[in-house]
Every structure is written in structure tokens, then in C-alpha cells.
Short mmCIF file of C-alpha atoms in Angstrom, two decimals:
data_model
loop_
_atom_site.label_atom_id
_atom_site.label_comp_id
_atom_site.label_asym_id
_atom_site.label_seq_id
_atom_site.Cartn_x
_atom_site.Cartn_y
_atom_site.Cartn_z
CA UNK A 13 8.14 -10.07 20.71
CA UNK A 14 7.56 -8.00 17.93
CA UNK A 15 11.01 -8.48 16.40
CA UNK A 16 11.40 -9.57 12.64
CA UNK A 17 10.76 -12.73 12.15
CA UNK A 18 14.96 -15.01 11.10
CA UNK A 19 13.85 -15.23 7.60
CA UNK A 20 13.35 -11.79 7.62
CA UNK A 21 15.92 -10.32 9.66
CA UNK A 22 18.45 -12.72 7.34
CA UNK A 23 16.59 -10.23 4.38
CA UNK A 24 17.13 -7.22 6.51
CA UNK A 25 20.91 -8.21 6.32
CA UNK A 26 20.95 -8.40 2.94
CA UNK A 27 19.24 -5.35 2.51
CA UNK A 28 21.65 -3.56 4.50
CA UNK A 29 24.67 -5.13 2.16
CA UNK A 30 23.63 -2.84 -0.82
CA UNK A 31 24.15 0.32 1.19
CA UNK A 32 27.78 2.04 1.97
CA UNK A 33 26.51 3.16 5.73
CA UNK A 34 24.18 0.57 7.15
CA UNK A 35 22.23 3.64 8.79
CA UNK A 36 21.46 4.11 4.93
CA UNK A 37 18.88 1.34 5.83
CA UNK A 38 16.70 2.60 7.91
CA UNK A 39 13.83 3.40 5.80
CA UNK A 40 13.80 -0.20 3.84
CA UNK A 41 14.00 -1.79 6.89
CA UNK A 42 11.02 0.33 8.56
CA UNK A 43 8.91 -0.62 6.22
CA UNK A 44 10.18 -4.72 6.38
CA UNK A 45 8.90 -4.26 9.93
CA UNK A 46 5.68 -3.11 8.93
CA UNK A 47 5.48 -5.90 6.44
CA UNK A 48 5.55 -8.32 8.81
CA UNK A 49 3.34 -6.57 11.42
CA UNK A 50 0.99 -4.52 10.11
CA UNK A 51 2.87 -1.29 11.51
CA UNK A 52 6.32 -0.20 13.55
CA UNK A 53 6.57 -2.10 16.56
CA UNK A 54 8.85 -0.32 19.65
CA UNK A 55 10.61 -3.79 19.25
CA UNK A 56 10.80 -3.51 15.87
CA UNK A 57 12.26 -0.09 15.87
CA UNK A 58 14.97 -1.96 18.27
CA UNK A 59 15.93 -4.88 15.96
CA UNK A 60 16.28 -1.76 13.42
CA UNK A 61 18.17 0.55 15.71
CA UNK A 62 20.28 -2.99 16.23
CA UNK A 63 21.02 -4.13 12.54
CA UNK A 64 22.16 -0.18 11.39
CA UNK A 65 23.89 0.65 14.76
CA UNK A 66 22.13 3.75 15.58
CA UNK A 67 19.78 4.50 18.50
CA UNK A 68 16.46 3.33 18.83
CA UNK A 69 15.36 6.86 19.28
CA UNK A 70 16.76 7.78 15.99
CA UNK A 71 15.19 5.22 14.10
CA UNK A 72 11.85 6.72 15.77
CA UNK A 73 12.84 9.98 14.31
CA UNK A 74 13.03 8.60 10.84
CA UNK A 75 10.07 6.83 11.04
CA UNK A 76 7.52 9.44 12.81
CA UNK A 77 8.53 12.20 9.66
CA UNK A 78 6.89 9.94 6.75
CA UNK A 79 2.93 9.72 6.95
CA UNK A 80 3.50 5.94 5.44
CA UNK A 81 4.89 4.31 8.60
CA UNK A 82 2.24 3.96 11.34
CA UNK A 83 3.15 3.68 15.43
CA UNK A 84 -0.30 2.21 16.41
CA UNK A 85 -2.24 -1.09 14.96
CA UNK A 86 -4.24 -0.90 12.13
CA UNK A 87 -6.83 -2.47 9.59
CA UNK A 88 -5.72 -4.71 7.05
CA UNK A 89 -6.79 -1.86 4.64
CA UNK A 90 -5.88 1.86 5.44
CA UNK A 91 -8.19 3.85 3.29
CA UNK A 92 -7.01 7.27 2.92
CA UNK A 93 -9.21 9.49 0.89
CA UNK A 94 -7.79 13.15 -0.08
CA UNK A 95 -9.30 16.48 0.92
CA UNK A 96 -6.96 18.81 -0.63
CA UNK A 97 -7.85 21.36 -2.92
CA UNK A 98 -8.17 19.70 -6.22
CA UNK A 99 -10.05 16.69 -4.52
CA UNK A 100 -12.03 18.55 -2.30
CA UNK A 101 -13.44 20.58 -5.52
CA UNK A 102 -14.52 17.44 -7.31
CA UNK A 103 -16.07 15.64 -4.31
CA UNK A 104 -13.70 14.78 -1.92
CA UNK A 105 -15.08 15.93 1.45
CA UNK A 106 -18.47 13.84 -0.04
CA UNK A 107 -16.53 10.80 -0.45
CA UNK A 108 -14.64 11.12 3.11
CA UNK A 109 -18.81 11.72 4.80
CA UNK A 110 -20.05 8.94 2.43
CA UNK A 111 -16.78 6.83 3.75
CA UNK A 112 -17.77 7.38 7.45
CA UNK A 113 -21.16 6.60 7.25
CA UNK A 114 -20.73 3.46 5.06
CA UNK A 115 -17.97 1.92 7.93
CA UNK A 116 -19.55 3.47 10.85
CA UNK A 117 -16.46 4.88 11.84
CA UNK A 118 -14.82 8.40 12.13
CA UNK A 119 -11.42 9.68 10.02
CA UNK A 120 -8.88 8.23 12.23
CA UNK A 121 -10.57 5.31 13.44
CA UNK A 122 -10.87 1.02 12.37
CA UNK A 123 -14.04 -0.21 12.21
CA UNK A 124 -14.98 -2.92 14.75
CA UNK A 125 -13.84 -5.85 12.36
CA UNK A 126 -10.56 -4.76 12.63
CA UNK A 127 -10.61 -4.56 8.18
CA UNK A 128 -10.77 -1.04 7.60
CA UNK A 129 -8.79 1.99 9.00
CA UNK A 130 -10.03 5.26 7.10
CA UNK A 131 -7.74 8.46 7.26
CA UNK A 132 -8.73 11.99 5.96
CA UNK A 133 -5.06 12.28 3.84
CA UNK A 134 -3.56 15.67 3.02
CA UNK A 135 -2.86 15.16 -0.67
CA UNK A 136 -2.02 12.05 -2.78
CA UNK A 137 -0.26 14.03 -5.32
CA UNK A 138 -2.58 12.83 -8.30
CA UNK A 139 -4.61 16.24 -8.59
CA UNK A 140 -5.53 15.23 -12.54
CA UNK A 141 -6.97 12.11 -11.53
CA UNK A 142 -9.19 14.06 -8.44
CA UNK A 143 -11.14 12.85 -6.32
CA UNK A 144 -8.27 10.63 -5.39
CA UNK A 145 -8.05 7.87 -2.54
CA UNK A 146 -5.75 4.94 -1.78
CA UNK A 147 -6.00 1.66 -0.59
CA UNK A 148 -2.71 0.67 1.12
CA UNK A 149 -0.85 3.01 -1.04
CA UNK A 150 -2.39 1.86 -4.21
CA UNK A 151 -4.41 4.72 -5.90
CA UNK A 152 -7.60 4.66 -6.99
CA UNK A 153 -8.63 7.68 -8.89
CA UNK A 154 -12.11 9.78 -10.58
CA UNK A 155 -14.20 8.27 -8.45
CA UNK A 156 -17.80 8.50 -8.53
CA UNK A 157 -19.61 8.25 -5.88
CA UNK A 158 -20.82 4.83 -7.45
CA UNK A 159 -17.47 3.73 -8.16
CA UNK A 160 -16.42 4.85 -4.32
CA UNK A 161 -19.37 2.37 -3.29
CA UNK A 162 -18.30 -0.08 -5.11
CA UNK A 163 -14.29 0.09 -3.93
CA UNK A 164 -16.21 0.01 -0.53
CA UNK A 165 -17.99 -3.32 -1.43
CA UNK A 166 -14.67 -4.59 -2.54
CA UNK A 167 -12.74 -3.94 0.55
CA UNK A 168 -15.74 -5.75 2.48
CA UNK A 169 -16.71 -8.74 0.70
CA UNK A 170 -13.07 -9.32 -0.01
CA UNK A 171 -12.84 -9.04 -3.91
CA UNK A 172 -9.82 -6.55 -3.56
CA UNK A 173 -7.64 -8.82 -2.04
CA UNK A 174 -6.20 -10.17 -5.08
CA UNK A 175 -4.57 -6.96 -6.03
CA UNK A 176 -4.19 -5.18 -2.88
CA UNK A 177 -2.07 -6.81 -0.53
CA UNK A 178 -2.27 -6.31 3.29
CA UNK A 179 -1.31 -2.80 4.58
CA UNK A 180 2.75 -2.89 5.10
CA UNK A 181 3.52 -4.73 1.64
CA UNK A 182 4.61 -2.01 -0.31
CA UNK A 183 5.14 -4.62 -3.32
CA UNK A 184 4.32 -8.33 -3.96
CA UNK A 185 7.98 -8.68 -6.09
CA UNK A 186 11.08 -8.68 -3.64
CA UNK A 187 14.25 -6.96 -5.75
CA UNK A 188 17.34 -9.16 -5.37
CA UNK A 189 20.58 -7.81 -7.08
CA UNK A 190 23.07 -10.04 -8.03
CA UNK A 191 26.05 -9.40 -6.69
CA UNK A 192 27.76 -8.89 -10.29
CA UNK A 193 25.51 -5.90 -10.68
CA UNK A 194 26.07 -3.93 -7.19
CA UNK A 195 27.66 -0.62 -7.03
CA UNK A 196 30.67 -0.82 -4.73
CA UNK A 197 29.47 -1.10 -1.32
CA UNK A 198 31.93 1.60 0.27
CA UNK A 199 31.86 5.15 1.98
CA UNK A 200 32.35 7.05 -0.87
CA UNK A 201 36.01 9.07 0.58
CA UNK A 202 36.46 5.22 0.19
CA UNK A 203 36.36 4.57 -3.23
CA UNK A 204 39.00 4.21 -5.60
CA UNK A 205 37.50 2.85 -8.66
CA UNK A 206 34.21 3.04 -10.21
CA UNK A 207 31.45 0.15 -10.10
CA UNK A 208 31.64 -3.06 -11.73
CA UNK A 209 28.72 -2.78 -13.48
CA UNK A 210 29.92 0.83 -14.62
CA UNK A 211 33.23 0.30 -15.92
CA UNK A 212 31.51 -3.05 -17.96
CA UNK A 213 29.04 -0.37 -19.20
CA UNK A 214 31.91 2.07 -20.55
CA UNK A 215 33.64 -0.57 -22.29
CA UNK A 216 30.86 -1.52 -24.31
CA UNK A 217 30.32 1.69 -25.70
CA UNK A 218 33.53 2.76 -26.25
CA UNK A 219 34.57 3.49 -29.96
CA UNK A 220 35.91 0.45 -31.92
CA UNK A 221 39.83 1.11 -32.48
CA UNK A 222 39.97 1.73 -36.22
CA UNK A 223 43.50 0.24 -36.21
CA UNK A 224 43.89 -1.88 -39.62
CA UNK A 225 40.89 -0.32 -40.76
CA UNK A 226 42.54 1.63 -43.94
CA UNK A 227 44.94 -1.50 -44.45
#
């Protein structure tokens, strides 16, 4: 069963404590799912659709918009190497070929090890720093075509695993707010005063009284 796991579906409720709608959640929780396994299980989706109350199918719908959740198993690493215009003008398309014939796969494809996945990816929104690729959503950017070999080298023998964690783990620190710093968790029509945290804040910078200060 590709549910989350207790310890994480007890983070998945806390998760959904910081929001005023639980169906606020979704998109944290997607991603907790492919934390665990490596991409969005159907009976992952489920637990999701289950913790939020909404439908399984709309949970799909979230999901199946962003490029960053994937529906199908893949690598450990998903190398995605940009071809848009910026990249493809200092070497991009080279580095995708030089890519494929390194792992003996195709764009779309994991090699046979199961390690890499390599995707031909639309743009990575780092033009200046072009060619651009990224390595579970950490960017790696001018690449030569000797640096390129050697991220590949990396990825193979291993050396990259102490700073790129396994595709799903979006970061290696989990945020926990204490609760004395949490926005009121309420429907907004809801809400009668502002946050805690807020009305602490104004306080402390509002004006000294000058009362007694001519005495």
C-alpha cells in the first residue's frame, strides 16, 4: 500500500493544522507523498484526498498541473536539462545529446540501474546562469561541457549524494512552527481579531507614551 507511512501521516496532520481550509494542503502534502515514495502514488493521492476531504480526483487535478509532481516511478535522480531559448543558445541541446549518449537512455526515459531519469525541461527560469540543468530541483548552472561530465560522474559514482537528496525531498530541514507563532487558523469571514504573533508585533513598535516626560 502506497499510503504514507504513521509517522508521516501524523506530519501530514500537522501540516494541515497551519492552514484555515484543510484543502489548503494539498500541495504540501503531494509532495510528503513523493517524499516518501519517490513520486504520487494513486494510494497516495487517496490518503491525500482523505486527510483534506476532497475527492481523489481533485487531488489528481492539483497534482497533474505542476511539472514537479510525477505519476510514474522514477530514478533516484531526475536530471532535467533546459532547452529553452537562452539555454539552447549557449549549449543546451549539446548538453541534452551529450546527456543521452553518456546514460544510454532517451529524454523521458531511466537508465537500466534505475539511478538516473533524464527529462528535456522547458525552462528553469535561470536564463543568466544558461546552460542551466537540475538535479532533483537543485540547479546547477554555466556548465561546460566538462563541468556537465563531471556532474554526470557525480550522479554515477555517488559523490552527489551528500548534497542532493533523493528525488521527492524538496529540503533536508523540516519547518515546525510553534504554536505561539501561528496565524489564526480560521476561514477568514471567521476572524475577529488579528494573529498572535501580529498584535505582539504592533505593540512593540508602538510609540512610547510620553506621559511624565516634561515633568
Amino acid at each position: 500500500m502506497s499510503r504514507l507511512s504513521p509517522e508521516n501521516e501524523a506530519l501530514a496532520r500537522e501540516i494541515v493544522s497551519r492552514y484555515p481550509r484543510p484543502k489548503s494542503a494539498v500541495i504540501p502534502l503531494c509532495h510528503l507523498v513523493q517524499e516518501e515514495h519517490g513520486h504520487l502514488t494513486d494510494e497516495g493521492m487517496r490518503h491525500v484526498a482523505e486527510l483534506v476531504g476532497v475527492t481523489p480526483a481533485q487531488v489528481q487535478g492539483t497534482a497533474t498541473f505542476y511539472e514537479m509532481f510525477k505519476m510514474h516511478e522514477t530514478g533516484r535522480y531526475v536530471l532535467g536539462i533546459c532547452t529553452n531559448i537562452s539555454c539552447m543558445v549557449m549549449g543546451g541541446a549539446d548538453l541534452l545529446a551529450r546527456a543521452e549518449e553518456r546514460l544510454g537512455i532517451r529524454s523521458g526515459s531511466t537508465t537500466p540501474d534505475g539511478r538516473v531519469t533524464l527529462e528535456d525541461t522547458e525552462c528553469l527560469a535561470a536564463c543568466t546562469d544558461a546552460p542551466m540543468c537540475q538535479v532533483n530541483h537543485r540547479y546547477f548552472g554555466h556548465l561546460s561541457a566538462d563541468d556537465f561530465d563531471e556532474l554526470l560522474d557525480d550522479i554515477a559514482s555517488g559523490a552527489i549524494d551528500e548534497v542532493v537528496p533523493p528525488h521527492g525531498t524538496l529540503a533536508l530541514v523540516r519547518q515546525h512552527i510553534p504554536a505561539d507563532r501561528q496565524a489564526i487558523i480560521a476561514p477568514p469571514e471567521t476572524q475577529v481579531a488579528p494573529p498572535r504573533w501580529f498584535a505582539r508585533r504592533e505593540t512593540e513598535l508602538a510609540p512610547a507614551s510620553d506621559e511624565g516626560e516634561h515633568r
